[in-house]
Amino acid sequence: DLAQRMQAEKVLLELIDSPECLSQCQLLLEQGTTSYAQLLAATCLSKLVSRTTPLPIEQRIDIRNYILNYVASQPKLAPFVIQALVQVIAKITKLGWFEVQKDQLIFRDIIADVKKFLQATVDHYIIGVMILSELTQEMNLVDYSRPSAKHRKIATSFRDTSLKDILMLACSLLKELLAKPLNLQDQQQQSLAMHLLKLVLNCLNFDFIGNSADESADDLCTVQIPTNWRTIFLEPETLDLFFDLYHSLPPVLSQLALSCLVQFASTRRSLFSNPERAKYLGNLIKGVKRILENPQGLSDPGNYHEFCRFLARLKTNYQLGELVMVKDYSEVIRLIANFTITSLQHWEFAPNSVHYLLTLWQRMVASVPFVKSTEPHLLDTYAPEITKAYITSRLESVPVVIRDGLEDPLDDTATVFQQLEQLCTVSRCEYEKTCALLVQLFDQNAQNYQKLLHSSNRNPLEITVQEGRLAWLVYLVGTVVGGRLTYTSTDEHDAMDGELSCRVFQLISLMDAQLPRSSNEKVELAILWFLDQFRKTYVGDQLQRTSKQDCVIIILINNI
């Protein structure tokens, strides 16, 4: 009933400002008949302790101790109620981090309190881990209603005094969990593993130096691990633990293990000496090889996505010259190439993850001119295969999209342009192979299109399929032409650009001949993309053209 609901909301809004708020919250917690009543009490307490004018220190200590005793006596509460109550404890601890009573930092004994939970039942164990996880997250959370300097002072103190101990505790508890026979049907065991992995992830996601990194800039993220954590990261058992957890846990949990490994792979380079860094990278690559040799877990979209992020972070943080020196590099790069090719061929599976794989190959290929190592990088073998897989898979997707009425990838122009921008670097590696493939496919599809147009009984469906393929091919030609770099390009490469470009200009003439009777928006948009790339590469006002480039343009005009 609307009137009853409005009346109820009015009463609840008045509760937080009531002098009896604390006693009423206590009453709700102890005598409430539904979990939602307990949640309301926890929410009110959270707002109460978060006020800019804090409650007296004695009152906050009482609230904290009351909640600790309450969750200890009722470990079977609904998970969302426990989570809300744990948030209250975390807020009280953070806001009172520097407060002193009787010469004692009274709110910092939370870890000692948590250890009491770890010595009781599994339910208590889980609550203890939840408290540490929520506290770590709360310490990292910027409250813009308070001075940022105060937040940074509290976060830095927590980092220096407690965070390392929390991470070590979480890792030791995970080792204990893994040492026992894992029962994947045991919900308690799964819940404990999940909260422990979330705790480790919160520790590794901590804003160690106060730079508040933008999470959207995923590829630029470096984890600024404190120097006194080196010993944890230098132990091979640390990485082995999370790779073992990935292989042992069900997908909903193993993706959390991979998320932790993404952060481990992003650890700042300066944490290690050169020999230590090489050893650490070797352990990461060994783990990658093990995952790719046993790829069953990657059929889960969550695992697949995190693994793609993991691969991209490896190249973000390590140089190609370091990667080629790793033992089994040739085998691992072959496995990664096969994984990438399979991923591109299954274009409908987790399309948002392809970005990370293309990032990996783009950066690998871009690094080739700067590699001083004599070890073979093998990119001249695998980069053309990656390019071929991308091109052929996109052409093969067209009839499937049209036949099954699926969402057309070409409609998501932002993603298409992002992928093409990455592909342009990869495609210029062994450019002769890329050009030969595109010429063959363009000629084949353009001839089929002409036959369909001049056929006595035109099939509109087949024409739409051919136009979709031609749209992709025009985008791809624009991409490879736009990927030309002055300092690496040769006369032969410029001539190949001319061969490809002339085919697009001939297609433009063919499409113009159909006007105004018929037109295809996707092909026209692709042609505009191509013309923009061609202009920037060969016609731009700021371009310092060579005589060879002038010849390319003249040849194009003559061919058209």
Short mmCIF file of C-alpha atoms in Angstrom, two decimals, residues 164-458:
data_model
loop_
_atom_site.label_atom_id
_atom_site.label_comp_id
_atom_site.label_asym_id
_atom_site.label_seq_id
_atom_site.Cartn_x
_atom_site.Cartn_y
_atom_site.Cartn_z
CA LYS A 164 51.86 -6.44 4.98
CA ASP A 165 50.83 -8.54 8.00
CA ILE A 166 47.30 -8.86 6.60
CA LEU A 167 48.62 -10.02 3.20
CA MET A 168 50.96 -12.56 4.82
CA LEU A 169 48.14 -13.83 7.01
CA ALA A 170 45.83 -14.22 4.00
CA CYS A 171 48.50 -16.10 2.00
CA SER A 172 49.23 -18.44 4.92
CA LEU A 173 45.50 -19.15 5.36
CA LEU A 174 45.20 -19.90 1.62
CA LYS A 175 48.14 -22.33 1.89
CA GLU A 176 46.37 -24.07 4.77
CA LEU A 177 43.17 -24.25 2.72
CA LEU A 178 44.99 -25.70 -0.28
CA ALA A 179 46.85 -28.24 1.86
CA LYS A 180 43.53 -29.86 2.83
CA PRO A 181 41.43 -31.95 0.41
CA LEU A 182 39.19 -29.46 -1.40
CA ASN A 183 35.51 -30.36 -1.50
CA LEU A 184 34.02 -28.25 -4.29
CA GLN A 185 30.50 -29.01 -3.04
CA ASP A 186 31.23 -27.58 0.42
CA GLN A 187 29.67 -24.10 0.42
CA GLN A 188 31.54 -23.05 3.58
CA GLN A 189 34.88 -23.98 2.04
CA GLN A 190 34.02 -22.11 -1.17
CA SER A 191 32.91 -19.05 0.80
CA LEU A 192 36.13 -19.05 2.83
CA ALA A 193 38.28 -19.34 -0.31
CA MET A 194 36.34 -16.50 -1.97
CA HIS A 195 36.76 -14.11 0.98
CA LEU A 196 40.47 -14.95 1.35
CA LEU A 197 41.10 -14.29 -2.36
CA LYS A 198 39.13 -11.02 -2.15
CA LEU A 199 41.27 -10.05 0.85
CA VAL A 200 44.50 -10.67 -1.09
CA LEU A 201 43.09 -8.74 -4.08
CA ASN A 202 42.16 -5.79 -1.84
CA CYS A 203 45.73 -5.77 -0.46
CA LEU A 204 47.25 -5.80 -3.97
CA ASN A 205 44.78 -3.16 -5.24
CA PHE A 206 45.71 -0.79 -2.42
CA ASP A 207 46.68 2.73 -3.49
CA PHE A 208 50.19 2.49 -2.05
CA ILE A 209 51.51 5.90 -3.09
CA GLY A 210 48.32 7.97 -3.26
CA ASN A 211 48.13 8.39 -7.02
CA SER A 212 44.46 7.24 -7.19
CA ALA A 213 44.99 5.49 -10.53
CA ASP A 214 42.08 5.66 -12.92
CA GLU A 215 40.72 2.12 -13.20
CA SER A 216 39.66 2.73 -16.79
CA ALA A 217 43.34 3.10 -17.75
CA ASP A 218 43.78 -0.62 -17.18
CA ASP A 219 46.78 -1.07 -19.46
CA LEU A 220 48.81 1.65 -17.71
CA CYS A 221 48.50 0.26 -14.20
CA THR A 222 51.65 -0.54 -12.24
CA VAL A 223 51.33 -1.83 -8.69
CA GLN A 224 53.65 0.22 -6.47
CA ILE A 225 54.48 -2.54 -3.98
CA PRO A 226 56.42 -1.22 -0.92
CA THR A 227 60.10 -2.19 -0.78
CA ASN A 228 59.72 -4.04 2.51
CA TRP A 229 57.37 -6.52 0.76
CA ARG A 230 60.19 -7.80 -1.48
CA THR A 231 60.66 -11.00 0.50
CA ILE A 232 57.04 -12.05 -0.14
CA PHE A 233 57.41 -11.53 -3.89
CA LEU A 234 60.84 -13.15 -4.15
CA GLU A 235 59.55 -16.45 -2.78
CA PRO A 236 58.54 -18.65 -5.75
CA GLU A 237 55.95 -20.28 -3.47
CA THR A 238 53.90 -17.06 -3.52
CA LEU A 239 53.20 -17.18 -7.27
CA ASP A 240 52.92 -20.98 -7.22
CA LEU A 241 50.18 -20.69 -4.57
CA PHE A 242 47.92 -18.61 -6.84
CA PHE A 243 48.58 -20.72 -9.95
CA ASP A 244 47.72 -23.83 -7.87
CA LEU A 245 44.55 -22.14 -6.61
CA TYR A 246 43.53 -21.34 -10.19
CA HIS A 247 43.87 -25.00 -11.18
CA SER A 248 42.16 -26.30 -8.02
CA LEU A 249 39.13 -24.03 -7.61
CA PRO A 250 35.85 -23.80 -9.59
CA PRO A 251 35.58 -20.96 -12.15
CA VAL A 252 33.71 -18.53 -9.89
CA LEU A 253 36.75 -18.60 -7.54
CA SER A 254 39.60 -19.34 -9.96
CA GLN A 255 38.98 -16.03 -11.74
CA LEU A 256 39.76 -14.29 -8.42
CA ALA A 257 43.08 -16.17 -8.31
CA LEU A 258 43.78 -14.90 -11.85
CA SER A 259 42.85 -11.35 -10.79
CA CYS A 260 45.50 -11.61 -8.06
CA LEU A 261 48.03 -12.88 -10.63
CA VAL A 262 47.24 -9.86 -12.84
CA GLN A 263 48.36 -7.66 -9.93
CA PHE A 264 51.44 -9.79 -9.30
CA ALA A 265 52.38 -9.43 -12.99
CA SER A 266 51.98 -5.64 -12.66
CA THR A 267 54.42 -5.27 -9.76
CA ARG A 268 56.77 -2.32 -10.31
CA ARG A 269 60.03 -3.29 -12.00
CA SER A 270 62.19 -1.37 -9.52
CA LEU A 271 61.18 -3.73 -6.69
CA PHE A 272 63.72 -6.25 -8.05
CA SER A 273 67.34 -6.30 -9.13
CA ASN A 274 67.93 -7.47 -12.74
CA PRO A 275 68.59 -11.14 -11.80
CA GLU A 276 65.62 -11.15 -9.40
CA ARG A 277 63.34 -9.65 -12.07
CA ALA A 278 64.41 -12.30 -14.59
CA LYS A 279 63.68 -15.06 -12.07
CA TYR A 280 60.30 -13.55 -11.17
CA LEU A 281 59.36 -13.22 -14.87
CA GLY A 282 60.45 -16.82 -15.41
CA ASN A 283 58.02 -17.98 -12.72
CA LEU A 284 55.18 -15.96 -14.30
CA ILE A 285 55.89 -17.43 -17.74
CA LYS A 286 56.07 -20.94 -16.27
CA GLY A 287 52.56 -20.37 -14.87
CA VAL A 288 51.31 -19.10 -18.25
CA LYS A 289 52.64 -22.21 -19.94
CA ARG A 290 50.92 -24.46 -17.40
CA ILE A 291 47.57 -22.70 -17.92
CA LEU A 292 47.80 -22.91 -21.72
CA GLU A 293 48.78 -26.57 -21.61
CA ASN A 294 45.67 -27.24 -19.48
CA PRO A 295 43.19 -24.75 -21.00
CA GLN A 296 39.95 -26.29 -19.72
CA GLY A 297 39.37 -23.45 -17.21
CA LEU A 298 39.59 -20.82 -19.96
CA SER A 299 36.21 -21.90 -21.34
CA ASP A 300 34.71 -19.83 -18.50
CA PRO A 301 34.28 -16.18 -19.69
CA GLY A 302 35.48 -14.77 -16.35
CA ASN A 303 38.66 -16.85 -16.36
CA TYR A 304 39.23 -16.10 -20.04
CA HIS A 305 38.92 -12.35 -19.52
CA GLU A 306 41.28 -12.27 -16.53
CA PHE A 307 43.83 -14.43 -18.35
CA CYS A 308 43.78 -12.04 -21.34
CA ARG A 309 44.40 -9.15 -18.91
CA PHE A 310 47.24 -11.14 -17.36
CA LEU A 311 48.94 -11.66 -20.75
CA ALA A 312 48.60 -7.96 -21.64
CA ARG A 313 50.11 -6.88 -18.30
CA LEU A 314 53.17 -9.08 -18.92
CA LYS A 315 54.16 -6.99 -21.95
CA THR A 316 53.17 -3.74 -20.24
CA ASN A 317 55.62 -4.41 -17.42
CA TYR A 318 58.41 -6.35 -19.17
CA GLN A 319 60.44 -5.65 -22.27
CA LEU A 320 60.52 -7.97 -25.28
CA GLY A 321 64.28 -8.35 -24.74
CA GLU A 322 63.56 -9.76 -21.27
CA LEU A 323 60.80 -12.06 -22.47
CA VAL A 324 62.91 -13.73 -25.18
CA MET A 325 65.56 -14.61 -22.58
CA VAL A 326 63.09 -16.64 -20.50
CA LYS A 327 63.41 -20.41 -20.60
CA ASP A 328 60.77 -22.01 -22.88
CA TYR A 329 60.00 -18.63 -24.53
CA SER A 330 59.66 -20.27 -27.97
CA GLU A 331 57.14 -22.80 -26.64
CA VAL A 332 55.17 -20.21 -24.66
CA ILE A 333 54.94 -17.73 -27.56
CA ARG A 334 53.65 -20.58 -29.75
CA LEU A 335 50.99 -21.45 -27.16
CA ILE A 336 49.98 -17.77 -26.79
CA ALA A 337 49.75 -17.42 -30.58
CA ASN A 338 47.53 -20.51 -30.86
CA PHE A 339 45.37 -19.24 -27.98
CA THR A 340 45.02 -15.83 -29.71
CA ILE A 341 44.14 -17.41 -33.06
CA THR A 342 41.49 -19.61 -31.42
CA SER A 343 40.10 -16.59 -29.57
CA LEU A 344 39.85 -14.53 -32.78
CA GLN A 345 38.14 -17.39 -34.61
CA HIS A 346 35.50 -17.59 -31.85
CA TRP A 347 34.68 -13.90 -32.30
CA GLU A 348 31.30 -14.18 -30.52
CA PHE A 349 32.88 -15.44 -27.23
CA ALA A 350 33.90 -12.69 -24.76
CA PRO A 351 34.50 -9.99 -27.45
CA ASN A 352 35.57 -7.43 -24.83
CA SER A 353 38.61 -9.55 -23.95
CA VAL A 354 40.13 -9.48 -27.47
CA HIS A 355 41.36 -5.96 -26.75
CA TYR A 356 43.92 -7.32 -24.28
CA LEU A 357 45.24 -9.97 -26.68
CA LEU A 358 45.65 -7.42 -29.47
CA THR A 359 47.36 -5.08 -26.99
CA LEU A 360 49.88 -7.83 -26.22
CA TRP A 361 50.73 -8.45 -29.88
CA GLN A 362 50.72 -4.76 -30.79
CA ARG A 363 53.28 -3.98 -28.09
CA MET A 364 55.38 -7.04 -28.89
CA VAL A 365 55.62 -6.12 -32.57
CA ALA A 366 56.23 -2.41 -31.81
CA SER A 367 59.19 -3.45 -29.63
CA VAL A 368 60.96 -5.48 -32.35
CA PRO A 369 63.18 -2.60 -33.67
CA PHE A 370 64.53 -2.00 -30.15
CA VAL A 371 65.43 -5.59 -29.20
CA LYS A 372 69.19 -6.02 -28.75
CA SER A 373 69.09 -9.69 -27.73
CA THR A 374 70.34 -12.25 -30.24
CA GLU A 375 67.63 -14.70 -29.14
CA PRO A 376 64.90 -15.12 -31.81
CA HIS A 377 61.64 -13.36 -30.93
CA LEU A 378 59.65 -15.43 -33.50
CA LEU A 379 57.18 -12.58 -34.08
CA ASP A 380 57.88 -12.70 -37.81
CA THR A 381 56.43 -16.23 -37.68
CA TYR A 382 53.37 -15.62 -35.49
CA ALA A 383 52.32 -11.99 -36.16
CA PRO A 384 51.18 -12.76 -39.76
CA GLU A 385 49.14 -15.69 -38.40
CA ILE A 386 47.44 -13.38 -35.89
CA THR A 387 46.65 -10.89 -38.66
CA LYS A 388 45.31 -13.64 -40.92
CA ALA A 389 43.11 -15.03 -38.11
CA TYR A 390 41.62 -11.59 -37.44
CA ILE A 391 40.91 -10.90 -41.13
CA THR A 392 39.40 -14.30 -41.98
CA SER A 393 37.35 -14.53 -38.77
CA ARG A 394 35.73 -11.14 -39.42
CA LEU A 395 34.81 -12.10 -42.97
CA GLU A 396 33.42 -15.44 -41.78
CA SER A 397 31.31 -13.67 -39.13
CA VAL A 398 29.27 -11.76 -41.74
CA PRO A 399 26.98 -14.57 -43.00
CA VAL A 400 26.49 -15.84 -39.41
CA VAL A 401 25.43 -12.38 -38.20
CA ILE A 402 23.01 -11.90 -41.09
CA ARG A 403 21.60 -15.46 -41.02
CA ASP A 404 21.06 -15.61 -37.24
CA GLY A 405 20.12 -11.97 -36.75
CA LEU A 406 23.00 -11.39 -34.31
CA GLU A 407 24.38 -8.04 -33.27
CA ASP A 408 26.77 -6.91 -36.00
CA PRO A 409 30.30 -6.15 -34.67
CA LEU A 410 30.55 -3.40 -37.34
CA ASP A 411 27.78 -1.48 -35.56
CA ASP A 412 30.07 -1.05 -32.54
CA THR A 413 32.40 1.36 -34.31
CA ALA A 414 34.30 2.35 -31.14
CA THR A 415 35.40 -1.26 -30.56
CA VAL A 416 36.13 -1.83 -34.26
CA PHE A 417 38.33 1.27 -34.50
CA GLN A 418 40.16 0.34 -31.30
CA GLN A 419 40.90 -3.16 -32.58
CA LEU A 420 41.94 -1.89 -36.02
CA GLU A 421 44.29 0.61 -34.42
CA GLN A 422 45.97 -2.26 -32.58
CA LEU A 423 45.96 -4.51 -35.62
CA CYS A 424 47.67 -1.94 -37.86
CA THR A 425 50.96 -2.41 -35.96
CA VAL A 426 50.72 -6.21 -36.04
CA SER A 427 49.77 -6.27 -39.73
CA ARG A 428 52.91 -4.38 -40.84
CA CYS A 429 55.09 -7.22 -39.50
CA GLU A 430 55.94 -9.37 -42.57
CA TYR A 431 53.74 -6.98 -44.54
CA GLU A 432 54.13 -8.94 -47.77
CA LYS A 433 52.04 -11.79 -46.33
CA THR A 434 49.32 -9.44 -45.08
CA CYS A 435 49.15 -7.62 -48.41
CA ALA A 436 49.00 -10.85 -50.47
CA LEU A 437 46.13 -12.15 -48.30
CA LEU A 438 44.15 -8.91 -48.55
CA VAL A 439 44.65 -8.68 -52.35
CA GLN A 440 43.46 -12.27 -52.78
CA LEU A 441 40.39 -11.81 -50.55
CA PHE A 442 39.50 -8.40 -52.01
CA ASP A 443 39.66 -9.64 -55.61
CA GLN A 444 37.66 -12.75 -54.79
CA ASN A 445 34.89 -10.87 -52.93
CA ALA A 446 34.76 -7.96 -55.39
CA GLN A 447 34.35 -10.39 -58.32
CA ASN A 448 31.59 -12.27 -56.49
CA TYR A 449 29.86 -8.95 -55.77
CA GLN A 450 30.01 -7.92 -59.43
CA LYS A 451 28.55 -11.27 -60.52
CA LEU A 452 25.68 -10.92 -58.05
CA LEU A 453 24.93 -7.38 -59.25
CA HIS A 454 24.79 -8.48 -62.89
CA SER A 455 22.88 -11.69 -62.19
CA SER A 456 19.43 -12.00 -63.81
CA ASN A 457 17.80 -13.09 -60.53
CA ARG A 458 19.55 -11.04 -57.84
#
